[in-house]
GROMACS .gro file of C-alpha atoms in nm:
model
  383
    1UNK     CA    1   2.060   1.474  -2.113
    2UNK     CA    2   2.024   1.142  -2.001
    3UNK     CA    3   2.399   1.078  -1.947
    4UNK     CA    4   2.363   1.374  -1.758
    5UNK     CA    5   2.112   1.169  -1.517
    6UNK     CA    6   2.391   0.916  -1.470
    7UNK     CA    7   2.665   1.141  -1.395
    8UNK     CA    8   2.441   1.278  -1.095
    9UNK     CA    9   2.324   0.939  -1.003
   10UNK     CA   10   2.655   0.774  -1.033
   11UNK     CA   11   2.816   1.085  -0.815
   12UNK     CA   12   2.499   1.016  -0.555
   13UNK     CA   13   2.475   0.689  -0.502
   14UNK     CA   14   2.542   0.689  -0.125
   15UNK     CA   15   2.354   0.956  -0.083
   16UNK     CA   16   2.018   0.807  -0.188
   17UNK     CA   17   2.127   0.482   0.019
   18UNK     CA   18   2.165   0.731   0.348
   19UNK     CA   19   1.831   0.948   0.256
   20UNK     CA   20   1.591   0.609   0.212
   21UNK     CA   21   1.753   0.484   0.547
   22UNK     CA   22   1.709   0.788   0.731
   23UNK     CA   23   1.338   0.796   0.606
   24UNK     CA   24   1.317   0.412   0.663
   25UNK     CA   25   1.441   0.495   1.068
   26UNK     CA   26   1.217   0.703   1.107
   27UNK     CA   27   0.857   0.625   0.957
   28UNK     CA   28   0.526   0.826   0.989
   29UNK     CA   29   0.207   0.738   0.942
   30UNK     CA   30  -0.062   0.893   0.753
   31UNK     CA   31  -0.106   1.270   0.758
   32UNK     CA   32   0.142   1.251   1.050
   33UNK     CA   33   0.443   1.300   0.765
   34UNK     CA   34   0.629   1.654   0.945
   35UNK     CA   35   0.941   1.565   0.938
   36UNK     CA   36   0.969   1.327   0.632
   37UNK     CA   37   0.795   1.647   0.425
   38UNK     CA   38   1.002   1.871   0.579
   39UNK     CA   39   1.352   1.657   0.549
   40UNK     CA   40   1.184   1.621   0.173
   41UNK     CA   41   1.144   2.012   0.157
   42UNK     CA   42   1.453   2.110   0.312
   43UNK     CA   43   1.666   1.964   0.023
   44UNK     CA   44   1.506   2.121  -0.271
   45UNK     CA   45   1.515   2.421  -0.150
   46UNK     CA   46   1.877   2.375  -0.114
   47UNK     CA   47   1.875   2.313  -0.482
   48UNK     CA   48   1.708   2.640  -0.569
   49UNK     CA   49   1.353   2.487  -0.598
   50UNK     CA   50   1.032   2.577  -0.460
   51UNK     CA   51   0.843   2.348  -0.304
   52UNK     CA   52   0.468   2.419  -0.137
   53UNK     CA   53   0.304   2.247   0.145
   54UNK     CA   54  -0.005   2.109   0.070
   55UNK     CA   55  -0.285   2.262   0.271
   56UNK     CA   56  -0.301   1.974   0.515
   57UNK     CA   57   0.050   2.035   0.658
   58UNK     CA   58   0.175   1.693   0.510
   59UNK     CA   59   0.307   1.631   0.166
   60UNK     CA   60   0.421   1.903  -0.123
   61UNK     CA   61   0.454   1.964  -0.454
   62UNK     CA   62   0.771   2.118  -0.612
   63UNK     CA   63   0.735   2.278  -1.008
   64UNK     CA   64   1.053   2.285  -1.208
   65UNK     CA   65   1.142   2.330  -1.580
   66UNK     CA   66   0.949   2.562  -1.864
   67UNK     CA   67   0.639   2.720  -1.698
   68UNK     CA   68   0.423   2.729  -2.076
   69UNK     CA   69   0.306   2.437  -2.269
   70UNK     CA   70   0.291   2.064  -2.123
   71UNK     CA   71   0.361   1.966  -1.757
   72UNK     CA   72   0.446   1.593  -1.628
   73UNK     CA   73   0.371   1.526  -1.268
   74UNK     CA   74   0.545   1.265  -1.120
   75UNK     CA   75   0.391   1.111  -0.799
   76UNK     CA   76   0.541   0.961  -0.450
   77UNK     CA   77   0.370   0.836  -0.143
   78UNK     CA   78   0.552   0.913   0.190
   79UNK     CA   79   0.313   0.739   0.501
   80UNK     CA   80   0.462   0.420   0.646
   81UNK     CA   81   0.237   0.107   0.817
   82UNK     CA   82   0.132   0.067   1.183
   83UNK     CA   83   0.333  -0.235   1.150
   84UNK     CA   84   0.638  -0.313   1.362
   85UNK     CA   85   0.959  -0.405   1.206
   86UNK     CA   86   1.099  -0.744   1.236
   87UNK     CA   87   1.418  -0.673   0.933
   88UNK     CA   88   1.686  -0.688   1.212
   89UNK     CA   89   1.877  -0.434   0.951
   90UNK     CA   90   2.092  -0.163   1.144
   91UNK     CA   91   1.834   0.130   0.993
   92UNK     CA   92   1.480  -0.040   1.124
   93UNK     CA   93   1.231   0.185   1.233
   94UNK     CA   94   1.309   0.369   1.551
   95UNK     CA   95   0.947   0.364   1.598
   96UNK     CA   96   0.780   0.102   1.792
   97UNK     CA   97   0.488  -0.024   1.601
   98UNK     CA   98   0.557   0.144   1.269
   99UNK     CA   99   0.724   0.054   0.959
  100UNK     CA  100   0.835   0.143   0.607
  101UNK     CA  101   0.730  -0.171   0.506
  102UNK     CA  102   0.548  -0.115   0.150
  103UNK     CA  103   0.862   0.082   0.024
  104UNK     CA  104   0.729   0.441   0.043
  105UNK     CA  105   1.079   0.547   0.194
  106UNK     CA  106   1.189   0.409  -0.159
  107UNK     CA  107   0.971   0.587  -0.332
  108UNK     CA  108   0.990   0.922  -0.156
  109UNK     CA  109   1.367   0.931  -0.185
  110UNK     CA  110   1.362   0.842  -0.590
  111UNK     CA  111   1.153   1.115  -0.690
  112UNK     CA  112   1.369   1.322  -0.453
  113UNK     CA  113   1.625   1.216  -0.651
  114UNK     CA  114   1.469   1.291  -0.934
  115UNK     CA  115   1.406   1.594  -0.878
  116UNK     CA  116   1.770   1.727  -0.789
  117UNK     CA  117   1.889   1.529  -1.096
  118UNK     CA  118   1.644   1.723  -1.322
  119UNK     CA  119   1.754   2.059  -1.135
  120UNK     CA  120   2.046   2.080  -1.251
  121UNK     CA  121   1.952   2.019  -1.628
  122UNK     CA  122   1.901   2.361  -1.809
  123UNK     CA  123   1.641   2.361  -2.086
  124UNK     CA  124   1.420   2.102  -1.978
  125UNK     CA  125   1.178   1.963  -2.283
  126UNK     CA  126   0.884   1.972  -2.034
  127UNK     CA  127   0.762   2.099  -1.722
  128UNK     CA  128   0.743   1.915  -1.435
  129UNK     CA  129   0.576   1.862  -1.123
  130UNK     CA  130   0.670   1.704  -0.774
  131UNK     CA  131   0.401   1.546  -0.587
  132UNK     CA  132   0.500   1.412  -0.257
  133UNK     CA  133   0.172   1.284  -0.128
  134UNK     CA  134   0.067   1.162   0.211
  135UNK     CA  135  -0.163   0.938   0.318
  136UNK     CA  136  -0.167   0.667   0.032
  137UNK     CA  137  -0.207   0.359   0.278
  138UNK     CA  138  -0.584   0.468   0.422
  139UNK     CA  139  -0.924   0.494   0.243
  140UNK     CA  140  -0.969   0.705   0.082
  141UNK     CA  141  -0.597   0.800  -0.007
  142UNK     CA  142  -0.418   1.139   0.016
  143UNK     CA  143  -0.493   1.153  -0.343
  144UNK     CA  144  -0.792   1.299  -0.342
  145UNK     CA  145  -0.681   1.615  -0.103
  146UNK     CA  146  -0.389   1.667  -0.351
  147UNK     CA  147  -0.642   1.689  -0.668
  148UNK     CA  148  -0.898   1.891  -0.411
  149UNK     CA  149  -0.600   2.127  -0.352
  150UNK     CA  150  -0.592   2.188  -0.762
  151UNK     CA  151  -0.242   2.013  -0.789
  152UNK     CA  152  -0.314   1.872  -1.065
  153UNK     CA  153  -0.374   2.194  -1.224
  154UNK     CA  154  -0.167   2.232  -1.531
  155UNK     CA  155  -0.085   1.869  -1.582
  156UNK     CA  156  -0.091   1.636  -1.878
  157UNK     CA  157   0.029   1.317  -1.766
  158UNK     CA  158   0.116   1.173  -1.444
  159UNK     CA  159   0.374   0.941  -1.343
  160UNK     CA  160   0.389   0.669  -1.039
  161UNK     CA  161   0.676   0.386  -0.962
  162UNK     CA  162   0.565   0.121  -0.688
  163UNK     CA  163   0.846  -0.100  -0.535
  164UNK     CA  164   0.756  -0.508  -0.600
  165UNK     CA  165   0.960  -0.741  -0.443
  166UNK     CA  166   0.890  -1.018  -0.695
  167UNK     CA  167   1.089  -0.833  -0.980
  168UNK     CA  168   1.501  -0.845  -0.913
  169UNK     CA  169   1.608  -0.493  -0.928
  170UNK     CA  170   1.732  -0.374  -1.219
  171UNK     CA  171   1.410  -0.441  -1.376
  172UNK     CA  172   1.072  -0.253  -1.405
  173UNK     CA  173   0.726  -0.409  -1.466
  174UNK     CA  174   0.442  -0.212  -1.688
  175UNK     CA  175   0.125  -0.308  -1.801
  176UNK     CA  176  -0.156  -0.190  -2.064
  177UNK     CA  177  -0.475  -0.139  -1.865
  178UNK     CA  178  -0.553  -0.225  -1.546
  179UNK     CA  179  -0.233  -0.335  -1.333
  180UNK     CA  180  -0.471  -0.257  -0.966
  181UNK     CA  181  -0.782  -0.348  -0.856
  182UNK     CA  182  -1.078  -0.125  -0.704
  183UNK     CA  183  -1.107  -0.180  -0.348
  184UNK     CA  184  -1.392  -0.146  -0.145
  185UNK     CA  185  -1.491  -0.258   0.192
  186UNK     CA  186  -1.856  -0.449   0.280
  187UNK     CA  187  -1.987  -0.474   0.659
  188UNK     CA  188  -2.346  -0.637   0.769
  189UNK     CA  189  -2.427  -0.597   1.114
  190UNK     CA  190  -2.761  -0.850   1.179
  191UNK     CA  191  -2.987  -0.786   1.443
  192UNK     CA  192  -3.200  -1.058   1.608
  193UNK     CA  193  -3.457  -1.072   1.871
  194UNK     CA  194  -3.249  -1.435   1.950
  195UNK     CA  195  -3.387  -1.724   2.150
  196UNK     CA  196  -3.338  -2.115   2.276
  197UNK     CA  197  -3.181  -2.346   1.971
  198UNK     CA  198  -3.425  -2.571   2.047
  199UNK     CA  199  -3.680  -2.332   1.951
  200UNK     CA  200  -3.547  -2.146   1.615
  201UNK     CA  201  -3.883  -2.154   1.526
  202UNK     CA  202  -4.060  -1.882   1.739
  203UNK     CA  203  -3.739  -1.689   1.669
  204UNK     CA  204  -3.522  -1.541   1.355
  205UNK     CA  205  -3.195  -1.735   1.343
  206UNK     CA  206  -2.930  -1.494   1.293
  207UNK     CA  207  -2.637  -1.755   1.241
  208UNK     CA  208  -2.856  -1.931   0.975
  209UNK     CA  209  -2.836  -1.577   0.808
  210UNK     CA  210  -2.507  -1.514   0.880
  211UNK     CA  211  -2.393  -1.794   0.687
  212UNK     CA  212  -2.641  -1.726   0.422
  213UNK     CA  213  -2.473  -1.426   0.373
  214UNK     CA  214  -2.107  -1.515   0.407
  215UNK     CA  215  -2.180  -1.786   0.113
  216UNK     CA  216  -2.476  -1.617  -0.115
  217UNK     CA  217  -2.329  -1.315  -0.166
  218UNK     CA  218  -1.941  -1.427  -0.288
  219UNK     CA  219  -2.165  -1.712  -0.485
  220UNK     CA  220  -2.399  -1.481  -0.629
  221UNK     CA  221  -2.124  -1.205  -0.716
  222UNK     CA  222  -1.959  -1.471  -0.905
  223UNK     CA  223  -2.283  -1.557  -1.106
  224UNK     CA  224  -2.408  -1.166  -1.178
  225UNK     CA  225  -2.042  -1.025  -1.255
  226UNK     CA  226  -1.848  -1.119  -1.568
  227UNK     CA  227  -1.498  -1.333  -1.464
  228UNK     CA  228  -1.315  -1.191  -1.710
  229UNK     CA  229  -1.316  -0.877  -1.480
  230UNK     CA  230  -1.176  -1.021  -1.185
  231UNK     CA  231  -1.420  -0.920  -0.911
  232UNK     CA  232  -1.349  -1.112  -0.588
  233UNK     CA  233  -1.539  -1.100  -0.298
  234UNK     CA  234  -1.381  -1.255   0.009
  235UNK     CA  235  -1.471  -1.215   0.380
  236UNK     CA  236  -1.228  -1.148   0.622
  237UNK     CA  237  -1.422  -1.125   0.970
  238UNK     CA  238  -1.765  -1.323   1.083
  239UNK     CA  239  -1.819  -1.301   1.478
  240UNK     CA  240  -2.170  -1.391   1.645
  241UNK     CA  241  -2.242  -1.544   1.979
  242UNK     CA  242  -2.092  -1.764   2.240
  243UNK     CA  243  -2.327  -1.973   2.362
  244UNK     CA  244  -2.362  -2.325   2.184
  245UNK     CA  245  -2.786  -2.381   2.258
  246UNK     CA  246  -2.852  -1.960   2.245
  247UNK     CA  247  -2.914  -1.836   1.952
  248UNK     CA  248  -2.742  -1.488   1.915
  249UNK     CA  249  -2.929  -1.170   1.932
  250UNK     CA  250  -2.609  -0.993   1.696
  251UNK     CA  251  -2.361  -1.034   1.459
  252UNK     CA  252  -2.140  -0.878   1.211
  253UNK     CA  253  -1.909  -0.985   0.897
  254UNK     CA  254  -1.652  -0.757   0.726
  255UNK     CA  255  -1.532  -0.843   0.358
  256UNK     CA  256  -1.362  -0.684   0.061
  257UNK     CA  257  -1.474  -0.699  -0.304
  258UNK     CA  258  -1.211  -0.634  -0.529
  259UNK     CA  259  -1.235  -0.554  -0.946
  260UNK     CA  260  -1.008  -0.435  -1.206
  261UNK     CA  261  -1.266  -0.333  -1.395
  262UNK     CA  262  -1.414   0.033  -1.364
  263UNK     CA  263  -1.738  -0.014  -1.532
  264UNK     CA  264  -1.753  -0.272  -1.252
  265UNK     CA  265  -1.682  -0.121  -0.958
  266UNK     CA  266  -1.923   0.178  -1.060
  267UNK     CA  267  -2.202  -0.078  -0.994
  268UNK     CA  268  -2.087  -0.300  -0.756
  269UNK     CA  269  -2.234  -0.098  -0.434
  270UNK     CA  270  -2.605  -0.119  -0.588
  271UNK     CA  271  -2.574  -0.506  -0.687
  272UNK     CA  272  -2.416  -0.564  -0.346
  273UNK     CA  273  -2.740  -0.499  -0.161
  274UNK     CA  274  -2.960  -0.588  -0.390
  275UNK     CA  275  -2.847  -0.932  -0.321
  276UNK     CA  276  -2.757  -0.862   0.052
  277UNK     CA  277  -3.084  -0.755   0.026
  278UNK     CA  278  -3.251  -1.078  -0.094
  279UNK     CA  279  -3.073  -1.348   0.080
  280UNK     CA  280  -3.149  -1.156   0.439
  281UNK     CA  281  -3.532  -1.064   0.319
  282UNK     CA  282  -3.670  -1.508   0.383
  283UNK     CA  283  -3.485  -1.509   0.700
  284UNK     CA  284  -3.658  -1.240   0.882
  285UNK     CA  285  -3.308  -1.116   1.044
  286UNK     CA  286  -3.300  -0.748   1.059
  287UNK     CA  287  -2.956  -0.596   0.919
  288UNK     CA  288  -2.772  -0.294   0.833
  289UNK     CA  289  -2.505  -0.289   0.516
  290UNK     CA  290  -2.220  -0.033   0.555
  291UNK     CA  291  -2.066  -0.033   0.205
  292UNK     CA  292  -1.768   0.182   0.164
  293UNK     CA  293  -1.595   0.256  -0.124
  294UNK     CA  294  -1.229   0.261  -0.162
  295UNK     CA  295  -1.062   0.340  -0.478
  296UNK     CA  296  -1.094   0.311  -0.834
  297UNK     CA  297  -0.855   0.054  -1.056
  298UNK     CA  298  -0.547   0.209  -1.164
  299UNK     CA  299  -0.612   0.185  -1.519
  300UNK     CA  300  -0.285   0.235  -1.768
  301UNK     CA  301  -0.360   0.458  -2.066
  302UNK     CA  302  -0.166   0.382  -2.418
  303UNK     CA  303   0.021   0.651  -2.463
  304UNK     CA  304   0.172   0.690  -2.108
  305UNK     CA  305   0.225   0.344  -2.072
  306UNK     CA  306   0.429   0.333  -2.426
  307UNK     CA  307   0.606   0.604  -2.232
  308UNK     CA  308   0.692   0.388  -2.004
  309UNK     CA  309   0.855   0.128  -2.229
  310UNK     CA  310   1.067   0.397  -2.357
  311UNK     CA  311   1.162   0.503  -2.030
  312UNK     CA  312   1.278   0.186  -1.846
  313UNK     CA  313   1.428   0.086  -2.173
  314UNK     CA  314   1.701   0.335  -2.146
  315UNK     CA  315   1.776   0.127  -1.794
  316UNK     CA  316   1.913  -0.135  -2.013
  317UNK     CA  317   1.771  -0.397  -2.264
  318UNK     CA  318   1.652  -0.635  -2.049
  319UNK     CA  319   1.536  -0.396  -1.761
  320UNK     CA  320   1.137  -0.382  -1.940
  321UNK     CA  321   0.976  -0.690  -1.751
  322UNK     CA  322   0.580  -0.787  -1.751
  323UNK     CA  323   0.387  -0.776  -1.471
  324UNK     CA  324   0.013  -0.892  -1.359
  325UNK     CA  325  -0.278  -0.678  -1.236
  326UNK     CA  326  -0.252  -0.678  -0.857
  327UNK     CA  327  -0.546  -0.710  -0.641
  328UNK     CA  328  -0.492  -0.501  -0.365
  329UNK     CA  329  -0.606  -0.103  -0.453
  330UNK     CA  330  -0.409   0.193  -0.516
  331UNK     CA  331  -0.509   0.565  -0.451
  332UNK     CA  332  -0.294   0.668  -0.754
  333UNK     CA  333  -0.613   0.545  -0.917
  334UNK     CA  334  -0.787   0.910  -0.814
  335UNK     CA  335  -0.475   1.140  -1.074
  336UNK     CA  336  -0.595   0.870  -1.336
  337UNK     CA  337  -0.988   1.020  -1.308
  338UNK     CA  338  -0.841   1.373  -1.388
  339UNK     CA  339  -0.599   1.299  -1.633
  340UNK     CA  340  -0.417   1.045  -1.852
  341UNK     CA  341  -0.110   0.830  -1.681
  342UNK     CA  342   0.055   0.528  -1.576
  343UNK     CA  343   0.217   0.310  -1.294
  344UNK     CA  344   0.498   0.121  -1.283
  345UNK     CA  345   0.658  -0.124  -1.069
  346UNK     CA  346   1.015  -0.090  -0.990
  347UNK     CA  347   1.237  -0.428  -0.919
  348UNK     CA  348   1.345  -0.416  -0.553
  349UNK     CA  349   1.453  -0.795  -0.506
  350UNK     CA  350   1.814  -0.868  -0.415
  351UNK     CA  351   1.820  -1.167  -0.694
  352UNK     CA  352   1.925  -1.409  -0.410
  353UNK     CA  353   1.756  -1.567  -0.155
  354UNK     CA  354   1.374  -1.516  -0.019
  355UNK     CA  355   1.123  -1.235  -0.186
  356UNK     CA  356   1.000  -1.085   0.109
  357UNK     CA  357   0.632  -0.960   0.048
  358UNK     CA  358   0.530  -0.593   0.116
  359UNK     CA  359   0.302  -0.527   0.394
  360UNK     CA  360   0.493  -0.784   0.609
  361UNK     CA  361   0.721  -0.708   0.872
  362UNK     CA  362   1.065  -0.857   0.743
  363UNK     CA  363   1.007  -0.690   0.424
  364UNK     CA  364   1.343  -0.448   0.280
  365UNK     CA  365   1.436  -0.421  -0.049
  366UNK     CA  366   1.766  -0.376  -0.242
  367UNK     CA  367   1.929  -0.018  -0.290
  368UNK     CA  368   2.062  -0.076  -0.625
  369UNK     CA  369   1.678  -0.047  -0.708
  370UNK     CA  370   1.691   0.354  -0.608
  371UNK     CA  371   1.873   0.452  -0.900
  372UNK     CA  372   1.691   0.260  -1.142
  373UNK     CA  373   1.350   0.474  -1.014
  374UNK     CA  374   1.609   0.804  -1.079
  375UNK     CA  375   1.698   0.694  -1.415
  376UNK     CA  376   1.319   0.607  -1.499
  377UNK     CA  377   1.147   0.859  -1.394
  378UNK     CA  378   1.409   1.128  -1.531
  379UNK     CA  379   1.390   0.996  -1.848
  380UNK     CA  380   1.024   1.000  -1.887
  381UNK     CA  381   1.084   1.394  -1.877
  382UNK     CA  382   1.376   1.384  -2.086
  383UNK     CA  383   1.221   1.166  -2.308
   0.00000   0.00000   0.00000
């Protein structure tokens, strides 16, 4: 079966390369996805498939294979970045301000490619199940509405490459246990009656408590959490005032706190103001915390990561790389609170020259990468 995979990714090669730069040109953002669900939609129902919108009008799932006994899903995201493009390459984003630039036009057109190649298998071992999902890059992820829309219904394991630009392609990264981080956001917006800095006496000083924040609570997180975890806590916005002798009547500081741990992130929101809480309490500075949480850890279980081995093994016997728990947050994490699965991270470096990051504008990857995700994620089913 898995020679048959070849055969159709061997005899599609170009046309993978002209579907990811068709997808890359033209780049939506999330829940905006028409036409990349409907270019999506269009072709496996030219294959004799059957694929349903999701109720949102965005994304779709497509069933194929035995309808009894197990189903795998396999997940894609398809939203681009409100990012404009700065590649130079002859497909950028005919978009002004938006850009494929995490490598969902990748993704989308591997398990696209997936698909078809498993379509034309008879007898399939397993049943599977396409989920092209929108809305991956905001908080709280598209994830949820495709597990609210019962999706996931029927599933026993679910799938999920990433593209990572620091892994030549050709090779594919896995990981036992956590290989994201939970990802929530932390705002404090202080309120002060504000005064003379001559006077900070017959006044609360909100900058004194502004920086009492911005250093007590990464200080204290460090002290209450256990390292081992890898919580981080680091602020990325602190504004308050103008004035050099007036002392500010408002201010406001926006952060993240990160953890790979889930245990962890369960309780980070109540220790965050508890010690939010006490730092503020001396100072006198009135304040309002806006904690909102992101997502959960993508957490790899045993068995579908050993899965995974297998799978990127058949790539070749050096394709199976290592590869470290990320900080940044992944809404994959949600499929992984309803059932058992993994994530992967597919090679998309050239092997020569600079490893342009995702999430920056000169970020592309290299096309040889698409059918490695075919061959992977085909031969988790066939496997």
């Amino acid at each position: 079966m898995n020679a048959a995979v070849d055969k159709w990714i061997l005899a599609h090669t170009d046309e993978l390369s002209q579907w990811r730069r068709h997808i890359h040109a033209n780049p939506e953002l999330a829940r905006h996805e028409y036409a990349t669900t409907e270019f999506v939609a269009t072709r496996l129902a030219a294959a004799g498939l059957s694929p349903e919108l999701l109720p949102g009008g965005t994304g779709l799932t497509c069933d194929l294979g035995p309808s009894d006994g197990p189903r795998i899903a396999l997940r894609a995201d398809m939203d681009a970045l409100p990012l404009q493009e700065l590649t130079g390459a002859t497909y950028s984003s005919t978009v002004p301000g938006v850009s494929h630039a995490c490598g969902h036009d990748a993704h989308t057109t591997i398990l696209l490619g997936t698909g078809l190649a498993l379509s034309e298998i008879p007898d399939l071992p397993v049943g599977v199940r396409l989920i092209f999902q929108p809305a991956e890059e905001v908080m709280p992820g598209g994830a949820l509405e495709v597990v609210a829309a019962g999706r996931l219904e029927g599933v026993s394991r679910i799938f999920a490459l990433h593209c990572d630009p620091r892994l030549a392609a050709g090779r594919v990264g896995v990981r036992l246990g956590a290989i994201t981080s939970a990802a929530d956001t932390i705002e404090v917006v202080l309120d002060s009656p504000g005064g003379h800095t001559s006077r900070p006496h017959l006044t609360t000083d909100l900058v004194f408590a502004l920086g009492t924040v911005v250093t007590g609570l990464p200080g204290m997180l460090s002290r209450r959490i256990d390292p081992r975890t890898g919580t981080v806590m680091v602020w990325g916005a602190v504004s308050a005032g103008r004035a050099p002798n007036a002392i500010p009547q408002t201010g406001m500081m926006t952060g993240t706190v990160r953890t790979g741990d889930h245990e962890t992130w369960e309780m980070l929101e109540p220790l965050v103001r508890e010690i939010v809480h006490g730092l503020l309490a001396p100072t006198g500075v009135r304040y309002q915390l806006n904690y909102r949480r992101g997502v959960p850890p993508v957490v790899n279980d045993e068995v579908s990561t050993r899965m995974f081995e297998a799978a990127i093994r058949t790539v070749g016997p050096d394709a199976l790389a290592d590869t470290p728990q990320s900080g940044g947050g992944e809404d994959f994490s949600w499929y992984l609170e309803e059932v058992p699965g993994a994530m992967a991270r597919l090679g998309v470096w050239s092997g020569v020259g600079e490893q342009l990051d995702i999430h920056q504008p000169t970020f592309d990857l290299d096309e040889r990468a698409l059918g490695v995700g075919v061959r992977v994620l085909s031969s988790l089913v066939l496997g």
